[in-house]
Amino acid sequence: KAGVTQTPRYLIKTRGQQVTLSCSPISGHRSVSWYQQTPGQGLQFLFEYFSETQRNKGNFPGRFSGRQFSNSRSEMNVSTLELGDSALYLCASSLQLSNEKLFFGSGTQLSVL
Amino acid sequence: EDQVTQSPEALRLQEGESSSLNCSYTVSGLRGLFWYRQDPGKGPEFLFTLYSAGEEKEKERLKATLTKKESFLHITAPKPEDSATYLCAGHNNAGNMLTFGGGTRLMVKP
């Protein structure tokens, strides 16, 4: 069974640009969550999608947004990039909403110059 | 606000030298306490879920325990391949959000 797939693996952008990251969950998993990981703040919850609807949201500015498609694949978008947005962005899938057993992808390493 | 604190931040052990990692938590309506392992360049990998005080779970050289305020990850006779960052996270009853601790970076030398 294939795991959670995130693309691209690495991304370099400049301040002010926008970026879209992609996540394909494990087949059959309907919930997708996004986390930001930085050395200083650790892992922080961004949002969770289930059945194409955002169900939970963390404490991040509106520049961070996401969506989920009917096949459960998800994308997250960051607009007007700032230097502080440099981080590893992790996607996690689970079978159902509020299912605590999360399966993580390897992440997208975003560098903002 | 939910908080999860892990200690120590880093731990160096010799192969075979047993030790424990600590996770202190303040999570409203705790639904579960999770342990994950993260290798460099990879996402966290699920290890255990603990639901109630007194519960214990084991997997190979790892044993996780839970009290009302803390969880411990005991590592018995570790091997170099156990080297990784170990993360704990609390799951509250308000949603699917996990609150993660900062992690403990474990290095096991042969």
XYZ file of C-alpha atoms in Angstrom:
223
model
C 0.000 0.000 0.000
C 1.528 3.328 -1.042
C 2.130 5.860 1.692
C 1.384 9.572 1.769
C 3.015 11.290 -1.199
C 4.035 14.924 -1.134
C 5.340 16.932 -4.060
C 7.619 18.654 -4.656
C 10.240 17.440 -2.205
C 12.180 20.719 -2.246
C 11.193 24.220 -3.263
C 13.045 27.519 -3.337
C 11.071 30.743 -3.629
C 11.677 34.427 -3.054
C 9.813 36.779 -0.739
C 6.472 37.923 -2.091
C 5.930 34.910 -4.323
C 3.265 32.313 -3.765
C 3.615 28.541 -3.613
C 1.360 25.479 -3.933
C 2.209 22.165 -2.296
C 0.527 18.889 -3.118
C -0.403 15.850 -1.022
C -1.826 12.482 -2.058
C -3.132 10.562 0.960
C -3.072 6.826 1.490
C -5.740 5.152 -0.632
C -9.004 5.055 1.310
C -7.995 7.795 3.729
C -10.434 10.682 3.663
C -8.890 13.141 6.098
C -5.815 15.211 5.270
C -4.028 17.448 7.767
C -1.168 19.867 7.175
C 1.595 20.735 9.641
C 4.498 23.159 9.560
C 7.782 22.036 11.132
C 10.572 24.476 12.009
C 13.593 24.070 14.316
C 12.311 26.839 16.601
C 8.580 26.104 16.802
C 8.520 22.377 16.143
C 5.443 20.848 14.545
C 2.434 23.156 14.346
C -1.011 22.339 13.006
C -2.159 24.297 9.972
C -5.512 22.804 8.987
C -7.455 19.631 8.334
C -9.692 18.736 5.426
C -12.343 16.065 5.230
C -14.827 15.525 2.396
C -13.502 18.609 0.609
C -14.287 20.860 3.601
C -11.917 22.493 6.058
C -12.860 21.080 9.463
C -10.160 22.473 11.758
C -7.735 25.355 11.500
C -4.613 26.244 13.452
C -3.344 29.674 14.393
C -1.816 30.771 11.096
C -2.500 33.913 9.016
C -4.886 33.888 6.090
C -1.945 33.697 3.674
C -2.022 29.977 4.376
C -4.896 28.215 2.676
C -5.738 24.801 1.400
C -8.265 22.703 -0.395
C -9.200 19.081 -0.860
C -10.451 17.441 -4.013
C -13.091 14.741 -4.437
C -10.376 12.054 -4.630
C -9.087 13.246 -1.199
C -5.909 14.728 -2.650
C -5.069 18.037 -1.057
C -3.134 21.178 -1.846
C -1.969 23.968 0.368
C -1.119 27.439 -0.828
C 0.976 30.136 0.780
C 0.697 33.602 -0.724
C 3.010 36.575 -0.309
C 5.816 34.443 1.072
C 7.886 35.710 3.993
C 11.332 34.590 5.125
C 9.730 33.050 8.214
C 7.683 30.704 6.050
C 10.813 28.635 5.406
C 9.967 25.256 6.902
C 9.214 21.617 6.296
C 5.540 21.279 5.407
C 4.126 17.902 6.333
C 0.917 16.348 5.172
C -0.748 13.577 7.150
C -3.689 11.384 6.258
C -6.087 9.363 8.363
C -9.086 7.166 7.714
C -11.713 9.410 9.214
C -12.153 12.895 10.647
C -10.703 13.213 14.131
C -8.972 9.881 13.705
C -5.917 10.238 15.799
C -3.658 7.790 13.994
C -1.972 9.981 11.416
C 0.290 8.777 8.644
C 2.768 11.431 7.544
C 4.429 12.040 4.215
C 8.107 12.970 3.940
C 7.241 16.629 3.545
C 8.095 19.517 1.257
C 11.115 21.555 2.325
C 10.365 25.183 1.437
C 13.123 27.769 1.472
C 12.204 31.442 1.077
C 15.065 33.713 0.040
C -4.034 26.443 25.610
C -2.711 22.921 25.158
C 0.981 22.436 25.888
C 3.339 19.519 25.468
C 6.926 19.702 26.723
C 9.595 17.091 26.115
C 12.867 16.556 27.935
C 15.712 16.269 27.447
C 16.101 18.039 24.110
C 18.982 15.726 23.204
C 20.229 12.469 24.674
C 23.429 10.589 23.890
C 23.559 6.943 24.924
C 26.005 4.140 24.470
C 24.624 1.032 22.825
C 22.935 -1.044 25.537
C 22.536 1.886 27.955
C 18.838 2.071 28.884
C 17.111 5.412 29.543
C 13.788 7.255 29.493
C 12.400 10.198 27.584
C 9.867 12.473 29.279
C 6.748 14.146 27.898
C 4.763 16.506 30.150
C 1.388 17.595 28.899
C -1.454 19.973 29.601
C -4.166 19.049 27.113
C -7.821 19.792 27.692
C -9.916 16.662 27.531
C -7.046 14.449 26.459
C -8.282 11.893 23.969
C -4.902 10.301 23.447
C -1.168 10.744 23.916
C 0.916 9.779 20.908
C 4.539 8.894 20.353
C 6.149 9.275 16.951
C 9.643 8.622 15.660
C 11.155 10.942 13.050
C 14.269 10.152 11.045
C 16.172 12.936 9.260
C 14.489 13.962 6.008
C 11.339 11.977 6.760
C 7.948 12.569 8.270
C 7.046 11.282 11.738
C 6.259 7.579 11.988
C 3.574 6.435 14.414
C 4.754 4.382 17.401
C 2.106 4.300 20.143
C -1.180 5.727 21.367
C -1.978 5.814 25.089
C -5.481 6.671 26.241
C -5.644 6.466 30.021
C -3.381 6.825 33.046
C -1.680 3.566 33.906
C -1.700 2.300 30.346
C 1.509 0.829 28.920
C 2.454 -0.243 25.390
C 5.548 -1.995 24.108
C 7.246 -2.422 20.774
C 10.635 -4.110 20.550
C 12.985 -2.083 22.783
C 10.458 0.699 23.409
C 7.857 0.944 26.147
C 5.515 3.906 26.575
C 3.685 4.680 29.811
C 1.146 7.319 30.776
C 0.236 9.135 33.984
C -2.238 11.977 34.437
C 0.434 14.577 33.706
C 3.297 12.801 31.946
C 4.246 10.107 29.542
C 7.542 8.267 29.413
C 9.208 6.449 26.572
C 11.558 3.863 28.019
C 14.303 2.550 25.762
C 15.842 -0.727 26.875
C 19.300 -1.731 25.592
C 19.159 0.695 22.650
C 20.924 0.056 19.352
C 22.378 2.623 16.925
C 19.351 2.168 14.669
C 17.189 3.612 17.453
C 18.838 6.979 16.829
C 16.107 9.418 15.782
C 13.993 12.266 17.094
C 11.132 11.077 19.263
C 8.035 13.251 19.344
C 5.075 13.100 21.645
C 1.745 14.742 20.913
C -1.541 15.264 22.712
C -4.887 14.969 21.002
C -7.626 17.036 22.629
C -11.344 16.499 22.500
C -12.020 19.633 20.447
C -10.905 18.294 17.085
C -8.282 16.477 15.154
C -5.452 18.791 16.053
C -2.372 17.211 17.579
C -0.224 19.429 19.825
C 3.365 18.287 19.497
C 6.239 18.631 21.905
C 9.615 19.863 20.673
C 11.031 16.357 20.480
C 14.004 14.535 21.981
C 16.906 13.839 19.636
C 18.334 10.458 20.607
C 21.820 9.430 19.500
C 22.974 5.896 20.275
C 26.677 5.258 19.781
C 28.015 1.745 19.100
